[in-house]
Structure formats: C-alpha cells, structure tokens
Tab-separated table of C-alpha atoms and ligand atoms in Angstrom:
chain	number	residue	atom	x	y	z
A	1	MET	CA	-14.540	-21.864	1.677
A	2	LYS	CA	-11.151	-21.048	3.161
A	3	ILE	CA	-8.668	-18.895	1.429
A	4	LEU	CA	-5.133	-18.211	2.455
A	5	VAL	CA	-3.869	-14.689	1.714
A	6	VAL	CA	-0.085	-14.155	1.543
A	7	ASN	CA	2.048	-11.067	1.335
A	8	CYS	CA	5.772	-11.695	1.029
A	9	GLY	CA	8.714	-9.293	1.721
A	10	SER	CA	12.281	-10.283	1.065
A	11	SER	CA	12.624	-11.487	4.446
A	12	SER	CA	9.097	-11.716	5.738
A	13	LEU	CA	5.882	-13.510	5.215
A	14	LYS	CA	2.651	-12.286	6.258
A	15	TYR	CA	-0.525	-14.434	6.079
A	16	GLN	CA	-4.255	-14.327	6.808
A	17	LEU	CA	-6.641	-17.291	6.609
A	18	PHE	CA	-10.239	-16.216	5.710
A	19	ASP	CA	-13.253	-18.212	5.981
A	20	MET	CA	-15.221	-16.597	3.139
A	21	GLU	CA	-18.667	-17.638	4.338
A	22	LYS	CA	-18.552	-14.675	6.806
A	23	GLU	CA	-15.563	-13.007	5.279
A	24	GLU	CA	-13.723	-13.598	8.589
A	25	VAL	CA	-10.133	-13.934	9.436
A	26	ILE	CA	-9.659	-17.020	11.273
A	27	ALA	CA	-5.918	-17.027	11.563
A	28	LYS	CA	-3.193	-14.712	10.976
A	29	GLY	CA	0.459	-14.053	11.589
A	30	ILE	CA	3.837	-12.991	10.270
A	31	ILE	CA	7.266	-14.727	9.831
A	32	GLU	CA	10.092	-12.373	10.106
A	33	ARG	CA	13.930	-12.607	9.568
A	34	ILE	CA	13.565	-15.447	6.768
A	35	GLY	CA	16.996	-16.410	5.863
A	36	THR	CA	18.665	-14.641	8.750
A	37	PRO	CA	18.284	-16.820	11.843
A	38	PRO	CA	16.764	-16.518	14.462
A	39	SER	CA	13.531	-16.382	12.497
A	40	TYR	CA	10.146	-15.612	14.391
A	41	LEU	CA	6.607	-16.396	13.910
A	42	THR	CA	4.273	-13.816	15.562
A	43	TYR	CA	0.588	-14.845	15.414
A	44	SER	CA	-2.614	-14.435	17.157
A	45	VAL	CA	-4.625	-17.157	19.136
A	46	ASN	CA	-7.989	-16.210	20.502
A	47	GLY	CA	-6.968	-12.539	20.288
A	48	GLU	CA	-3.788	-13.098	22.090
A	49	LYS	CA	-0.542	-12.412	20.271
A	50	LYS	CA	2.149	-15.162	20.481
A	51	ARG	CA	5.760	-15.242	19.344
A	52	LYS	CA	7.992	-18.189	18.919
A	53	GLU	CA	11.508	-18.821	17.158
A	54	VAL	CA	10.957	-21.035	13.988
A	55	SER	CA	13.194	-22.501	11.325
A	56	ALA	CA	12.612	-20.444	8.112
A	57	GLY	CA	15.879	-20.563	6.078
A	58	ASN	CA	13.975	-19.608	2.949
A	59	HIS	CA	10.303	-18.710	1.807
A	60	THR	CA	9.449	-22.344	1.362
A	61	GLU	CA	10.428	-23.426	4.867
A	62	ALA	CA	8.517	-20.217	6.278
A	63	PHE	CA	5.587	-21.277	4.124
A	64	LYS	CA	5.666	-24.785	5.887
A	65	VAL	CA	5.773	-23.294	9.201
A	66	VAL	CA	2.405	-21.399	8.354
A	67	ILE	CA	0.788	-24.493	7.036
A	68	ASP	CA	1.929	-26.408	10.194
A	69	THR	CA	0.833	-23.677	12.554
A	70	LEU	CA	-2.785	-23.706	10.920
A	71	LEU	CA	-2.993	-27.352	11.125
A	72	ASN	CA	-1.065	-28.153	14.444
A	73	GLY	CA	-0.726	-24.780	16.257
A	74	VAL	CA	-1.881	-24.015	19.704
A	75	ASN	CA	-5.340	-23.471	18.198
A	76	PRO	CA	-5.632	-25.564	14.859
A	77	VAL	CA	-7.909	-23.915	12.476
A	78	ILE	CA	-8.027	-26.665	9.874
A	79	SER	CA	-7.923	-30.255	10.087
A	80	SER	CA	-6.451	-30.938	6.536
A	81	ILE	CA	-4.717	-28.963	3.905
A	82	GLU	CA	-7.536	-29.623	1.513
A	83	GLU	CA	-9.498	-27.123	3.457
A	84	ILE	CA	-7.488	-24.488	1.836
A	85	LYS	CA	-9.068	-23.803	-1.553
A	86	ALA	CA	-6.735	-21.292	-2.832
A	87	VAL	CA	-3.978	-19.008	-1.962
A	88	GLY	CA	-3.990	-15.400	-3.068
A	89	HIS	CA	-0.826	-13.478	-3.308
A	90	ARG	CA	-0.094	-9.807	-3.189
A	91	VAL	CA	2.261	-9.040	-6.087
A	92	VAL	CA	3.556	-5.417	-6.098
A	93	HIS	CA	4.243	-4.800	-9.922
A	94	GLY	CA	1.950	-6.170	-12.580
A	95	GLY	CA	3.426	-3.891	-15.267
A	96	GLU	CA	1.324	-3.087	-18.250
A	97	LYS	CA	0.109	-6.671	-18.571
A	98	PHE	CA	-1.830	-7.244	-15.475
A	99	LYS	CA	-4.895	-5.128	-15.274
A	100	GLU	CA	-6.779	-7.560	-13.235
A	101	PRO	CA	-6.126	-10.203	-10.719
A	102	THR	CA	-5.120	-13.668	-12.125
A	103	ILE	CA	-4.792	-17.209	-11.628
A	104	ILE	CA	-1.187	-18.173	-11.610
A	105	ASP	CA	0.310	-20.469	-14.078
A	106	ASP	CA	3.813	-20.715	-15.681
A	107	GLU	CA	3.199	-17.910	-18.235
A	108	VAL	CA	1.868	-15.621	-15.498
A	109	ILE	CA	5.027	-16.400	-13.338
A	110	ALA	CA	7.243	-15.629	-16.399
A	111	GLU	CA	5.227	-12.308	-16.807
A	112	ILE	CA	5.771	-11.260	-13.076
A	113	GLU	CA	9.485	-12.073	-13.441
A	114	LYS	CA	9.717	-9.669	-16.344
A	115	ASN	CA	8.675	-6.923	-14.043
A	116	ASN	CA	11.312	-7.697	-11.379
A	117	GLU	CA	13.654	-5.014	-12.800
A	118	LEU	CA	10.740	-2.607	-12.448
A	119	ALA	CA	10.141	-3.451	-8.799
A	120	PRO	CA	13.529	-5.076	-7.686
A	121	LEU	CA	12.866	-4.883	-3.933
A	122	HIS	CA	9.281	-6.369	-4.296
A	123	ASN	CA	8.621	-8.579	-7.071
A	124	PRO	CA	11.242	-11.199	-6.332
A	125	ALA	CA	9.819	-11.459	-2.866
A	126	GLY	CA	6.262	-11.992	-4.181
A	127	LEU	CA	7.615	-14.507	-6.664
A	128	ALA	CA	9.407	-16.343	-3.741
A	129	GLY	CA	6.005	-16.546	-1.824
A	130	ILE	CA	4.328	-17.881	-5.018
A	131	ARG	CA	6.993	-20.499	-5.546
A	132	ALA	CA	6.919	-21.644	-1.937
A	133	SER	CA	3.217	-21.989	-1.880
A	134	MET	CA	3.044	-23.924	-5.172
A	135	GLU	CA	5.748	-26.214	-3.756
A	136	VAL	CA	3.962	-26.818	-0.571
A	137	LEU	CA	0.377	-26.788	-1.857
A	138	PRO	CA	0.806	-28.071	-5.337
A	139	ASN	CA	-2.839	-29.017	-5.908
A	140	VAL	CA	-4.166	-25.627	-4.780
A	141	HIS	CA	-5.130	-22.636	-7.028
A	142	GLN	CA	-2.847	-19.771	-6.647
A	143	THR	CA	-3.852	-16.253	-7.619
A	144	ALA	CA	-2.000	-12.920	-8.069
A	145	VAL	CA	-3.423	-9.654	-7.144
A	146	PHE	CA	-1.375	-6.784	-8.037
A	147	ASP	CA	-0.742	-3.363	-6.357
A	148	THR	CA	-0.604	-1.564	-9.789
A	149	SER	CA	-3.900	-3.093	-11.408
A	150	PHE	CA	-6.204	-0.441	-10.007
A	151	HIS	CA	-4.240	2.141	-11.583
A	152	SER	CA	-3.999	0.468	-14.841
A	153	ASN	CA	-6.733	2.374	-16.521
A	154	MET	CA	-5.303	5.878	-15.916
A	155	PRO	CA	-5.543	8.058	-19.067
A	156	LYS	CA	-2.272	8.195	-21.157
A	157	TYR	CA	-1.802	11.880	-20.533
A	158	ALA	CA	-1.808	11.050	-16.793
A	159	TYR	CA	0.672	8.148	-16.858
A	160	LEU	CA	3.176	9.318	-19.408
A	161	TYR	CA	6.220	11.395	-18.397
A	162	ALA	CA	7.291	14.176	-20.616
A	163	ILE	CA	10.476	12.597	-21.579
A	164	PRO	CA	11.105	11.405	-25.165
A	165	MET	CA	8.612	8.907	-26.322
A	166	ARG	CA	11.169	6.147	-26.948
A	167	PHE	CA	11.763	5.521	-23.277
A	168	TYR	CA	8.110	4.599	-22.984
A	169	ARG	CA	8.051	2.640	-26.209
A	170	ASP	CA	11.299	0.754	-25.593
A	171	TYR	CA	11.522	0.504	-21.715
A	172	ARG	CA	7.937	1.134	-20.536
A	173	ILE	CA	8.875	4.122	-18.500
A	174	ARG	CA	5.727	5.498	-17.322
A	175	ARG	CA	3.419	6.018	-14.112
A	176	TYR	CA	2.424	2.686	-12.775
A	177	GLY	CA	1.177	3.566	-9.206
A	178	PHE	CA	1.027	1.478	-6.130
A	179	HIS	CA	-0.945	0.719	-3.255
A	180	GLY	CA	-3.887	-0.032	-5.804
A	181	THR	CA	-5.539	-2.719	-3.660
A	182	SER	CA	-5.876	-0.248	-0.841
A	183	HIS	CA	-6.950	2.815	-2.820
A	184	TYR	CA	-9.602	0.359	-4.370
A	185	TYR	CA	-10.775	-0.907	-1.032
A	186	VAL	CA	-11.124	2.364	0.500
A	187	ALA	CA	-12.784	4.173	-2.299
A	188	ASN	CA	-15.486	1.417	-2.785
A	189	ARG	CA	-15.998	1.237	0.958
A	190	ALA	CA	-16.445	5.085	0.966
A	191	ALA	CA	-19.115	4.829	-1.736
A	192	GLN	CA	-21.045	2.331	0.431
A	193	LEU	CA	-20.637	4.361	3.551
A	194	VAL	CA	-21.993	7.611	1.845
A	195	GLY	CA	-24.902	5.274	0.451
A	196	ARG	CA	-24.136	6.439	-3.465
A	197	PRO	CA	-23.031	4.479	-6.357
A	198	ILE	CA	-19.324	4.825	-6.824
A	199	GLU	CA	-19.943	5.432	-10.482
A	200	GLU	CA	-21.170	8.992	-9.660
A	201	LEU	CA	-18.540	9.923	-6.970
A	202	LYS	CA	-15.310	11.929	-7.149
A	203	ILE	CA	-13.126	10.467	-4.401
A	204	VAL	CA	-9.684	11.222	-3.116
A	205	THR	CA	-7.860	8.465	-1.188
A	206	CYS	CA	-4.994	9.159	0.978
A	207	HIS	CA	-2.945	6.070	1.828
A	208	LEU	CA	-0.557	7.369	4.544
A	209	GLY	CA	1.607	4.629	6.095
A	210	ASN	CA	5.241	4.094	5.989
A	211	GLY	CA	5.007	4.372	2.191
A	212	CYS	CA	2.319	7.083	1.148
A	213	SER	CA	0.279	7.524	-1.791
A	214	ILE	CA	-2.828	9.457	-2.981
A	215	SER	CA	-5.257	8.752	-5.645
A	216	ALA	CA	-8.187	10.505	-7.676
A	217	VAL	CA	-10.896	8.038	-8.090
A	218	LYS	CA	-13.514	9.054	-10.399
A	219	GLY	CA	-16.517	6.909	-11.132
A	220	GLY	CA	-14.789	4.157	-9.543
A	221	ARG	CA	-11.694	4.376	-11.533
A	222	SER	CA	-8.092	5.576	-10.517
A	223	ILE	CA	-7.487	8.396	-12.964
A	224	ASP	CA	-4.204	9.554	-11.380
A	225	THR	CA	-1.947	8.709	-8.482
A	226	SER	CA	1.067	9.982	-6.786
A	227	MET	CA	3.487	7.109	-7.040
A	228	GLY	CA	4.789	6.616	-10.403
A	229	PHE	CA	7.189	4.572	-12.126
A	230	THR	CA	8.486	3.463	-8.707
A	231	PRO	CA	7.192	4.095	-5.266
A	232	LEU	CA	9.463	6.902	-4.888
A	233	GLU	CA	7.432	9.651	-6.417
A	234	GLY	CA	4.700	11.760	-4.790
A	235	LEU	CA	3.925	12.264	-1.008
A	236	ILE	CA	6.664	12.565	1.506
A	237	MET	CA	7.095	9.198	3.178
A	238	GLY	CA	8.845	7.506	6.029
A	239	THR	CA	12.186	7.394	4.312
A	240	ARG	CA	11.415	8.508	0.784
A	241	SER	CA	11.614	11.862	-0.584
A	242	GLY	CA	8.533	11.844	-2.764
A	243	ASP	CA	8.564	14.541	-5.557
A	244	LEU	CA	11.627	16.534	-6.140
A	245	ASP	CA	13.414	18.307	-8.956
A	246	PRO	CA	14.948	15.567	-11.027
A	247	ALA	CA	18.165	17.667	-11.461
A	248	ILE	CA	18.791	17.035	-7.586
A	249	PRO	CA	20.049	13.344	-8.002
A	250	LEU	CA	22.148	14.581	-11.066
A	251	TYR	CA	23.680	17.377	-9.154
A	252	LEU	CA	24.492	14.898	-6.252
A	253	MET	CA	26.148	12.661	-8.806
A	254	ARG	CA	27.907	15.247	-10.826
A	255	ASN	CA	29.020	17.836	-8.315
A	256	LEU	CA	29.242	15.826	-4.962
A	257	ASN	CA	30.360	12.525	-6.538
A	258	TYR	CA	27.594	10.283	-5.102
A	259	THR	CA	27.146	7.045	-7.139
A	260	ALA	CA	23.761	6.001	-8.530
A	261	GLU	CA	23.533	3.379	-5.955
A	262	GLU	CA	24.162	5.872	-3.106
A	263	VAL	CA	21.547	8.361	-4.609
A	264	ASP	CA	19.112	5.484	-4.637
A	265	ASP	CA	19.739	4.915	-0.934
A	266	ILE	CA	19.431	8.505	-0.085
A	267	LEU	CA	16.177	9.203	-1.743
A	268	ASN	CA	14.634	5.836	-0.742
A	269	LYS	CA	15.902	5.001	2.597
A	270	GLU	CA	17.381	8.393	4.106
A	271	SER	CA	14.963	10.967	3.141
A	272	GLY	CA	11.171	11.682	3.907
A	273	LEU	CA	10.374	12.126	7.594
A	274	LEU	CA	13.727	10.535	8.559
A	275	GLY	CA	15.811	12.901	6.496
A	276	ILE	CA	13.786	16.099	7.658
A	277	SER	CA	13.712	15.127	11.375
A	278	GLU	CA	17.238	13.729	11.420
A	279	PHE	CA	16.105	11.069	13.849
A	280	SER	CA	12.894	8.855	12.921
A	281	ASN	CA	10.872	7.807	10.006
A	282	ASP	CA	7.981	6.900	12.369
A	283	MET	CA	5.266	9.612	12.585
A	284	ARG	CA	4.505	8.651	16.294
A	285	ASP	CA	8.105	9.589	17.235
A	286	ILE	CA	8.019	12.846	15.081
A	287	MET	CA	4.804	13.812	16.804
A	288	LYS	CA	5.924	13.242	20.341
A	289	ALA	CA	9.173	15.183	19.620
A	290	ALA	CA	7.219	18.064	17.966
A	291	GLU	CA	5.196	18.237	21.095
A	292	GLU	CA	8.322	18.451	23.087
A	293	GLY	CA	9.467	21.433	21.104
A	294	ASN	CA	11.651	19.742	18.442
A	295	GLN	CA	11.727	22.275	15.677
A	296	ASN	CA	12.768	19.684	12.856
A	297	ALA	CA	10.178	17.314	13.955
A	298	LYS	CA	7.477	20.109	13.776
A	299	LEU	CA	8.818	20.949	10.145
A	300	ALA	CA	8.596	17.226	9.056
A	301	MET	CA	4.979	17.055	10.099
A	302	GLU	CA	4.317	20.455	8.336
A	303	MET	CA	5.961	19.361	4.975
A	304	PHE	CA	4.227	16.156	5.034
A	305	CYS	CA	0.794	17.716	5.488
A	306	TYR	CA	1.469	20.523	2.981
A	307	ARG	CA	2.445	17.982	0.260
A	308	ILE	CA	-0.725	16.013	0.725
A	309	LYS	CA	-2.886	19.251	0.601
A	310	LYS	CA	-1.284	20.329	-2.789
A	311	TYR	CA	-2.161	16.981	-4.184
A	312	ILE	CA	-5.685	17.194	-2.755
A	313	GLY	CA	-6.011	20.423	-4.638
A	314	ALA	CA	-4.666	19.033	-7.914
A	315	TYR	CA	-6.879	16.088	-7.872
A	316	THR	CA	-9.994	18.158	-6.878
A	317	ALA	CA	-9.089	20.195	-10.149
A	318	ILE	CA	-8.620	17.236	-12.386
A	319	MET	CA	-11.956	15.813	-11.444
A	320	ASN	CA	-13.641	19.178	-11.297
A	321	GLY	CA	-14.948	18.513	-7.723
A	322	LEU	CA	-14.524	16.261	-4.792
A	323	ASP	CA	-17.378	14.243	-2.963
A	324	VAL	CA	-15.370	12.209	-0.634
A	325	LEU	CA	-11.912	12.477	0.982
A	326	VAL	CA	-10.554	9.329	2.668
A	327	PHE	CA	-7.704	8.790	4.872
A	328	THR	CA	-6.281	5.409	5.514
A	329	ALA	CA	-3.158	3.228	6.530
A	330	GLY	CA	-1.068	3.701	9.743
A	331	ILE	CA	-0.858	7.543	9.952
A	332	GLY	CA	-4.330	8.037	8.138
A	333	GLU	CA	-6.070	5.926	10.523
A	334	ASN	CA	-4.388	6.705	13.700
A	335	GLU	CA	-3.249	10.274	13.762
A	336	PRO	CA	-6.105	12.848	14.132
A	337	GLU	CA	-3.605	15.760	14.370
A	338	ILE	CA	-2.140	14.924	10.848
A	339	ARG	CA	-5.622	14.762	9.355
A	340	GLU	CA	-6.527	18.060	10.964
A	341	MET	CA	-3.466	19.670	9.452
A	342	VAL	CA	-4.128	18.301	6.168
A	343	CYS	CA	-7.814	19.525	6.221
A	344	ASP	CA	-7.004	22.862	7.867
A	345	ASP	CA	-8.018	25.778	5.791
A	346	MET	CA	-9.572	23.834	2.977
A	347	ASP	CA	-13.221	25.234	3.138
A	348	TYR	CA	-12.535	26.913	-0.242
A	349	LEU	CA	-12.621	23.333	-1.529
A	350	GLY	CA	-15.654	22.442	0.524
A	351	ILE	CA	-13.621	20.347	3.115
A	352	LYS	CA	-14.211	20.889	6.769
A	353	ILE	CA	-13.673	18.512	9.529
A	354	ASP	CA	-15.087	18.388	13.062
A	355	PRO	CA	-12.386	18.426	15.487
A	356	GLN	CA	-14.420	16.405	18.032
A	357	LYS	CA	-15.458	13.788	15.521
A	358	ASN	CA	-11.904	13.572	14.439
A	359	ASN	CA	-10.449	12.675	17.801
A	360	PHE	CA	-9.937	8.930	17.683
A	361	LYS	CA	-7.686	6.277	16.323
A	362	GLY	CA	-8.145	3.207	14.172
A	363	GLN	CA	-11.982	3.047	13.370
A	364	GLU	CA	-14.146	3.656	10.344
A	365	LYS	CA	-15.838	6.937	11.048
A	366	GLU	CA	-16.962	10.035	9.347
A	367	ILE	CA	-14.962	13.251	10.504
A	368	SER	CA	-16.475	16.023	8.320
A	369	ALA	CA	-18.346	18.796	9.937
A	370	SER	CA	-22.019	18.677	9.298
A	371	ASP	CA	-21.783	21.659	6.839
A	372	SER	CA	-18.913	20.248	4.912
A	373	LYS	CA	-19.668	19.821	1.331
A	374	VAL	CA	-17.105	17.202	1.017
A	375	LYS	CA	-17.557	14.061	3.201
A	376	VAL	CA	-14.256	13.161	4.906
A	377	TRP	CA	-13.895	9.689	6.278
A	378	VAL	CA	-11.301	7.434	8.034
A	379	ILE	CA	-11.432	4.021	6.751
A	380	PRO	CA	-9.194	1.330	7.898
A	381	THR	CA	-7.628	-0.344	4.711
A	382	ASN	CA	-8.052	-4.128	4.266
A	383	GLU	CA	-6.090	-5.110	1.337
A	384	GLU	CA	-6.032	-8.926	2.435
A	385	LEU	CA	-9.917	-9.013	2.203
A	386	VAL	CA	-9.710	-7.546	-1.459
A	387	ILE	CA	-7.185	-10.450	-2.116
A	388	ALA	CA	-9.334	-12.935	-0.491
A	389	ARG	CA	-12.507	-11.854	-2.405
A	390	GLU	CA	-10.837	-11.612	-5.883
A	391	THR	CA	-9.355	-15.020	-5.130
A	392	ALA	CA	-12.671	-16.574	-4.511
A	393	ARG	CA	-14.119	-14.612	-7.507
A	394	LEU	CA	-11.307	-16.099	-9.679
A	395	ILE	CA	-11.704	-19.736	-8.715
A	396	SER	CA	-15.455	-19.868	-8.810
B	1	LIG	P1	3.468	0.094	6.116
B	1	LIG	O1	3.397	1.200	5.054
B	1	LIG	O2	4.698	-0.266	6.560
B	1	LIG	O3	2.368	-0.896	6.138
B	1	LIG	P2	1.740	1.473	8.286
B	1	LIG	O4	0.543	1.740	7.324
B	1	LIG	O5	1.634	0.437	9.461
B	1	LIG	O6	3.074	1.249	7.536
B	1	LIG	O7	2.007	2.759	8.868
B	1	LIG	C1	3.302	3.147	9.624
B	1	LIG	C2	3.016	4.584	9.995
B	1	LIG	O8	1.928	4.850	10.849
B	1	LIG	C3	4.187	5.098	10.892
B	1	LIG	O9	4.571	6.376	10.768
B	1	LIG	C4	3.655	5.233	12.277
B	1	LIG	O10	4.096	6.056	13.088
B	1	LIG	C5	2.245	5.535	11.878
B	1	LIG	N1	1.135	5.267	13.196
B	1	LIG	C6	0.571	5.897	13.952
B	1	LIG	N2	-0.122	5.482	14.841
B	1	LIG	C7	0.038	4.063	14.547
B	1	LIG	C8	-0.566	2.944	15.352
B	1	LIG	N3	-1.417	2.967	16.355
B	1	LIG	N4	-0.289	1.761	14.662
B	1	LIG	C9	0.499	1.723	13.739
B	1	LIG	N5	1.194	2.823	13.050
B	1	LIG	C10	0.788	3.975	13.372
C-alpha cells in the first residue's frame, strides 16, 4: 500500500511517498515559492538531489506537479494514481476538538478552519494542501494528523493559564502545545530502544529545530510541554523569544509606541538566537562565530542551553523522576556541543553523557555515560512516518 504524506507551508509543499509494506520512503521532495514565481521543485532520484523550475501558482498546481513527478518524473515510482491509497496531511492546530488523527470530510475541514485564528500562519496552509489534494485526487482518502493531538490529554492544571477563566471559557485561551507528532515519535522510539514499555517510563523529549519545544512524557502521555497557546512560548528558538515577562510586550506598546503587529514581529521573527546574536537564527552560524570569539554568539548558545536545562529540571520534578532524555530535530540531532552544554553539571538529576559517544551528527544513538541513571538518546525525528502509519491505520 502506498501513502502520500503532505506538509504544506504558506508557500511550500513537502511530500513523501511511503510504501507501507516496508515503511519505506520511495519518493520525496519539496516545492518552494508557491505563488511567487519562479517556483522550484527539489526532489531526490536514486539518492541524488535534483532541482527544477516548475509552474506552481497555488497549492493545487503544486500538488499536480507532485503527482506528475511521481507518475512521469525521471524515475517514476507509480504507474497510476490509483496506487496512492491515501494522503496524510500534517495540520498544525487541531484545537480542543481533535485529540486523534482523523479522516477528512467537510465537517473536519470546517472544524480545522475554525482553528485558523489560533494558528493564522499554519492552518490556512494546511487547508490549502488538503483542498489541493482533494481536487487532484478526489477519490482518495485524506487524513489529518495534528501537531497538537499528542498534547491534548495534558491535565487541566497544566494547560490553563492563570488569567480570568472567562478567557478559556469564551475564547479557548489555553496551552495547546505543538510538535506533538515529533514528541510522540521520539518518545515511543525511545521506549523501544531502552527495551521497556512506555507505560512505565518518564521521558523528556527535546525537539530543537528552528522552532524548539520540550515535553514531559509520562506513561506514554504528554503531561506538559513548553509551547503554549501559540508556538511562541517556552524555549529560545531561531527567531522566537520563548518565555518572557508578559509585561514586556505591554511596555513596548505603551512606552515605546510599537503596534501589536510590530510586537508580534519582534517576538516571532526578530528574537531568539537572531535577536541575541544580532546576526543569525541558524545555530550552525552561531556556533561557528562563537568559536571565532564572537561574544554575542557565545551568549546566545549559553542562553539557549540554560533555558532547556531549566525545563528539564522542571519536568523531572513534575514527573518525580526521569528515565530517558531525548534530543531530536536539526540542532538536537546534529550539534554535540549543544547536547553537551545542556547535560553538563546535571549529575544531581542522574544525567551524565559520555563526550566520546556524543561526538556525532544525525544518527540514532545513546550518548549517556555507562553510570548515568538517566538514559540519554539522540533520535532523529520522523513525523512523516507517524503520519503515514496513522493514515494507514485510519483507512484500514
Ligand atoms: P525546522 O524547525 O525548520 O524543521 P530543523 O529541524 O531543520 O528546523 O533545524 C534547524 C536548526 O538545526 C538550525 O538552527 C540549524 O543550524 C541546525 N542544524 C545544525 N546542524 C544541522 C544539519 N546538519 N542539518 C540541518 N540543520 C542543522
């Protein structure tokens, strides 16, 4: 059975075609600059990356390019579109309604649409992908897998903010959490790797990419996570501030005359690693500059790791212990020095990594020292595989 997994941004469409017999990715690629020509398709053929200009004025045209590439590309992987049994879509915000992945129908689309105002950058893009897919493959099952679902069973005392209850009652202002598919995947994979049932494990998962979040996973359930009402809360990220005194945006508006829009941009697009370093949101640039003596870059790394440490401590406390600590996503998978800085001086909590074991990029490997009470693992995330699996389960 072949399943297509689609992840749409406002101007991009990423896809992976899975053969579910062996859970193998048989084709993948990304179309970028949708709606602002020239648009490009980057895809791999026999392990080799290819890039070509394509016509993609909107997501439907982009989706047609994907199907055409699968059917008629340099190395066609399907001989007819009937081979695609379902399309699984990543949807960022499922609100309170979607606690599980779901098969898409008109009612589901209307519900996702209701969450647009909670995720104005992400959900409309996801919907554009869904609509494109329904138009191009009208007879194929479509499913939605939500970034928020894995966190949807947090206890109420963890997901509510201490503001007047009417804002939750009337406007659903609460913690939702994001990156759920990634936290779910690495937590379950960690349980497999340490050879224990997830039901008896206390796990902290650190998803450190451009967006960063951390989750406390107890007994297989996310009981708290650092992103909140929006993906702005929590850890320091590429361009997002993460946690800050909520009076700061008010001060910027009242005393420095910034508008709400401007403050939104400052906190989401100009802060984080970029704001501190004053030159880049990319950890690779930051680390290179730090090595060359740039003090701001060094500070950005220190602040980034310090914030993660604080959350690991907090989540160990709320779970009354920790069995496994997991690093994933761009930075978590590829930056040994960051992993080392986070885990440094944590032996009180039972965390001790082995610098030799830690010295690698992009593999699934244990990095804890042999006498570390907590197992520390690097696990490359695989959200697409989760979406493919959930889709296969839903349609069967
Ligand atoms: P996104 O949240 O956009 O999916 P990623 O998970 O790709 O982001 O993470 C991007 C971050 O990972 C950047 O800060 C980048 O510097 C860092 N990184 C470090 N090494 C690598 C690598 N080898 N490949 C990709 N990203 C890397």
